[in-house]
XYZ file of C-alpha atoms in Angstrom:
313
model
C -1.770 -25.389 52.321
C -0.903 -27.708 49.419
C -2.982 -25.868 46.839
C -0.624 -22.932 46.179
C 2.311 -25.318 45.907
C 0.362 -27.551 43.554
C -0.686 -24.537 41.487
C 2.940 -23.479 41.294
C 3.863 -26.922 40.010
C 1.203 -26.747 37.324
C 2.420 -23.283 36.330
C 5.971 -24.584 36.017
C 4.817 -27.532 33.906
C 2.855 -25.213 31.589
C 5.881 -22.962 31.079
C 8.018 -25.965 30.242
C 5.453 -27.200 27.741
C 5.251 -23.789 26.039
C 9.062 -23.617 25.832
C 9.140 -27.051 24.245
C 6.406 -26.110 21.791
C 8.253 -22.963 20.732
C 11.458 -24.947 20.269
C 9.606 -27.512 18.196
C 7.919 -24.795 16.189
C 11.266 -23.178 15.515
C 12.654 -26.500 14.281
C 9.612 -27.056 12.063
C 9.956 -23.526 10.703
C 13.603 -24.201 9.850
C 12.540 -27.272 7.898
C 9.853 -25.263 6.123
C 12.377 -22.581 5.165
C 14.733 -25.276 3.869
C 11.907 -26.726 1.784
C 11.186 -23.275 0.370
C 14.823 -22.644 -0.505
C 15.070 -25.930 -2.402
C 11.896 -25.695 -4.473
C 10.121 -22.479 -3.547
C 6.735 -24.186 -3.289
C 4.836 -24.587 -0.012
C 3.041 -27.815 0.762
C -0.334 -27.549 2.488
C 1.292 -28.955 5.628
C 4.014 -26.288 5.623
C 1.452 -23.538 4.966
C -0.723 -24.743 7.845
C 2.312 -24.700 10.121
C 3.120 -21.105 9.192
C -0.461 -20.006 9.820
C -0.578 -21.746 13.198
C 2.610 -19.926 14.222
C 1.039 -16.530 13.505
C -0.615 -16.847 16.924
C 2.674 -17.173 18.806
C 3.674 -14.622 21.459
C 7.349 -15.212 20.688
C 8.396 -12.028 18.849
C 11.545 -13.516 17.290
C 9.647 -16.546 16.025
C 6.798 -14.419 14.670
C 9.306 -12.230 12.814
C 10.758 -15.288 11.090
C 7.303 -16.610 10.228
C 6.247 -13.315 8.650
C 9.455 -13.092 6.595
C 8.928 -16.677 5.439
C 5.330 -15.962 4.410
C 6.325 -12.774 2.587
C 9.065 -14.620 0.692
C 6.806 -17.571 -0.097
C 4.173 -15.191 -1.484
C 6.489 -14.414 -4.408
C 5.047 -17.569 -6.026
C 1.453 -17.644 -7.266
C 0.910 -21.239 -6.138
C 2.000 -20.282 -2.609
C -0.374 -17.311 -2.641
C -3.213 -19.708 -3.381
C -2.124 -22.254 -0.786
C -1.749 -19.648 1.948
C -5.207 -18.285 1.140
C -6.728 -21.771 1.287
C -5.329 -22.449 4.776
C -6.681 -19.177 6.218
C -3.517 -17.068 6.230
C -5.256 -13.904 5.042
C -7.683 -13.672 7.943
C -4.857 -14.241 10.437
C -2.759 -11.472 8.872
C -5.760 -9.130 8.895
C -6.245 -9.842 12.604
C -2.564 -9.173 13.312
C -2.664 -5.917 11.359
C -5.620 -4.556 13.299
C -4.150 -5.761 16.600
C -0.943 -3.786 16.091
C -2.379 -0.791 14.227
C -3.533 1.195 17.249
C -0.146 0.902 18.960
C 1.613 2.359 15.919
C -0.781 5.216 15.237
C -0.929 6.461 18.842
C 2.815 6.038 19.265
C 2.681 3.493 22.075
C 5.730 1.274 22.322
C 3.604 -1.838 22.847
C 4.381 -3.564 19.570
C 7.618 -4.408 17.793
C 8.110 -2.347 14.605
C 9.423 -5.355 12.699
C 6.190 -7.249 13.399
C 4.027 -4.525 11.878
C 6.393 -4.195 8.905
C 6.383 -7.960 8.453
C 2.588 -8.167 8.505
C 2.215 -5.338 5.987
C 4.858 -6.788 3.644
C 3.207 -10.213 3.766
C -0.175 -8.647 3.007
C 1.376 -6.649 0.180
C 2.890 -9.701 -1.477
C -0.253 -11.783 -1.067
C -2.403 -8.979 -2.477
C -0.647 -9.308 -5.836
C -3.034 -12.250 -6.354
C -6.410 -11.042 -7.619
C -8.292 -13.867 -5.889
C -6.735 -12.810 -2.586
C -7.718 -9.164 -2.892
C -11.364 -9.666 -1.966
C -10.283 -11.390 1.257
C -7.755 -8.665 2.127
C -9.901 -5.643 1.261
C -10.782 -5.140 4.933
C -7.113 -4.195 5.410
C -7.361 -1.168 3.123
C -8.481 1.376 5.782
C -5.722 0.208 8.127
C -3.110 0.377 5.370
C -4.316 3.859 4.453
C -3.951 4.922 8.077
C -0.418 3.510 8.282
C 0.617 5.094 4.981
C -0.394 8.567 6.145
C 0.413 8.423 9.855
C 3.275 10.588 11.119
C 3.992 7.800 13.589
C 4.811 5.335 10.802
C 8.455 4.787 9.925
C 9.566 5.345 6.338
C 9.856 1.575 5.818
C 6.339 0.988 7.136
C 4.960 3.835 5.049
C 6.550 2.388 1.920
C 5.350 -1.149 2.644
C 1.807 0.156 3.225
C 1.869 2.051 -0.079
C 3.123 -1.043 -1.893
C 0.209 -3.054 -0.526
C -2.215 -0.256 -1.427
C -0.789 -0.236 -4.954
C -1.591 -3.923 -5.417
C -5.041 -3.528 -3.892
C -5.835 -0.529 -6.106
C -5.303 -2.483 -9.329
C -8.953 -3.563 -9.091
C -11.392 -0.643 -9.210
C -13.879 -2.584 -7.059
C -11.837 -1.690 -3.985
C -11.324 2.010 -4.763
C -14.022 3.694 -2.595
C -11.951 3.714 0.652
C -9.132 5.466 -1.189
C -11.084 8.735 -1.497
C -9.964 9.719 1.997
C -6.264 9.250 1.234
C -5.957 11.151 -2.067
C -4.978 14.338 -0.236
C -2.261 12.490 1.688
C -0.934 10.922 -1.514
C -0.618 14.360 -3.097
C 1.106 15.633 0.045
C 3.652 12.809 -0.166
C 4.684 14.154 -3.566
C 5.538 17.438 -1.852
C 6.912 16.226 1.463
C 8.461 12.770 1.071
C 12.247 12.894 0.949
C 12.437 9.245 -0.075
C 12.277 8.723 -3.840
C 10.739 5.267 -3.382
C 7.880 6.670 -1.264
C 7.086 9.361 -3.845
C 7.159 6.799 -6.651
C 4.892 4.413 -4.768
C 2.404 7.194 -4.026
C 2.343 7.962 -7.744
C 1.691 4.302 -8.573
C -1.390 4.303 -6.348
C -2.583 7.533 -7.969
C -2.074 6.070 -11.453
C -4.328 3.144 -10.558
C -6.987 5.458 -9.140
C -6.844 7.752 -12.158
C -7.732 4.822 -14.433
C -11.155 4.666 -12.750
C -13.549 7.317 -14.062
C -15.476 7.249 -10.769
C -12.356 8.348 -8.885
C -11.434 11.254 -11.173
C -13.844 13.770 -9.550
C -12.253 12.959 -6.180
C -8.763 13.407 -7.642
C -9.858 16.806 -8.975
C -11.485 17.878 -5.698
C -8.418 17.302 -3.535
C -5.807 19.976 -2.873
C -3.260 19.964 -5.695
C 0.354 19.257 -4.769
C 2.605 22.300 -4.810
C 5.048 20.366 -7.003
C 2.508 19.903 -9.823
C 4.560 21.890 -12.339
C 7.942 21.101 -10.808
C 7.399 17.395 -11.515
C 7.028 18.300 -15.193
C 10.623 19.454 -15.637
C 12.418 17.816 -18.571
C 15.252 16.717 -16.298
C 12.927 15.213 -13.664
C 13.443 11.554 -12.807
C 11.749 9.677 -15.648
C 9.953 7.181 -13.397
C 8.314 10.032 -11.499
C 7.726 12.124 -14.605
C 6.041 9.368 -16.610
C 3.653 8.431 -13.834
C 2.748 12.040 -13.062
C 2.053 12.674 -16.736
C -0.051 9.513 -16.897
C -2.126 10.667 -13.923
C -2.681 14.126 -15.429
C -3.497 12.630 -18.835
C -6.038 10.211 -17.346
C -7.634 12.937 -15.226
C -7.860 15.497 -18.017
C -9.151 12.986 -20.583
C -11.843 11.640 -18.276
C -12.781 15.142 -17.149
C -13.443 16.175 -20.740
C -15.303 12.954 -21.608
C -17.605 13.253 -18.592
C -17.866 17.042 -18.788
C -16.780 17.404 -15.163
C -17.007 20.948 -13.817
C -16.043 22.533 -10.516
C -19.701 22.539 -9.479
C -20.011 18.774 -9.989
C -16.999 17.900 -7.810
C -17.772 15.850 -4.684
C -17.886 17.904 -1.496
C -16.406 15.257 0.785
C -12.660 15.858 1.283
C -12.886 18.807 -1.135
C -10.206 21.471 -0.822
C -10.834 25.200 -0.897
C -11.646 26.502 -4.376
C -8.261 28.048 -5.307
C -6.360 24.973 -4.101
C -8.149 22.112 -5.852
C -6.535 20.012 -8.543
C -9.366 21.170 -10.795
C -8.261 24.788 -10.457
C -4.607 23.795 -10.836
C -5.418 22.198 -14.180
C -8.124 24.450 -15.573
C -7.593 27.830 -13.922
C -6.812 30.433 -16.592
C -3.179 31.119 -15.662
C -2.510 27.561 -14.508
C -3.783 25.985 -17.697
C -1.414 28.092 -19.814
C 1.598 27.139 -17.680
C 0.667 23.470 -17.782
C 0.153 23.567 -21.532
C 3.597 25.124 -21.983
C 5.209 22.415 -19.827
C 3.625 19.482 -21.626
C 4.360 21.009 -25.044
C 8.074 20.811 -24.211
C 7.667 17.250 -22.895
C 5.873 16.194 -26.071
C 9.353 16.368 -27.649
C 11.034 14.303 -24.916
C 13.463 11.497 -25.821
C 11.329 8.950 -23.945
C 8.501 7.749 -26.204
C 6.124 6.997 -23.316
C 6.673 10.454 -21.861
C 6.047 12.041 -25.247
C 2.824 10.065 -25.626
C 1.352 11.093 -22.256
C 2.427 14.717 -22.667
C 0.761 14.806 -26.078
C -2.463 13.438 -24.563
C -2.561 16.300 -22.058
C -1.673 18.947 -24.649
C -4.441 17.684 -26.905
C -7.045 17.980 -24.122
C -5.914 21.471 -23.135
C -5.841 22.767 -26.726
């Protein structure tokens, strides 16, 4: 008869211990945040504390930890320290743990946790040495960036991380499946920041000759010519011109034809980017647009427009 009572006592003691540990962790986190605010640099001890707290079940505490890590990752030395104490593998685990809940729309995970994980990964991925250890996150980030279940903030944070991870061409292969979604964001995204971030990823991909056939095989965005208006936002315009210039230059250098385009994720013939650029009527319209832009006030815009006009002439 004493066993249940004894078990209850042990359960009560365990709960008390966990409460005390969380309180202590919160106090230690406050001290870590104070240390960061004074000098900005994490000690190994502080970094180890943050990583240990990534396993907490306390949502409020985990939110604070993730914000602290994301802020600390603004400094290169902190990026290195966090990598050395195993932060990247813990963040990868957290991302995959919460991914399914977001994509199937189950309310089993707190949105701020997923956003916090993705933002921390994004900031840490600005470090080239970290990218190899975070590359396993790319498929998950791609899924979050294109999922209708993702909030606008989560979509943007995912694209920002994908931008950093696409700087190195070594990690480009998984991106082939998201090119279509990136083009669609140019058409559908109401948020200027989301459209701009999608363009930044596409710029990085277009710098890799191996990715150009995939960029040409995907369905072209409906806004292809609309983004080439002289009064278009210059940030969007410059990046779109850069993408088209990179694609058209590489296509000519490698003698890419419609027949040589990869079949995986390939759009129907009339809808491909290849047809949008090189179809008889389309090519003339594009050439007319970039001719006007080759006289733009912005020197960078003029330069990219001239590159395209030269290839099409």
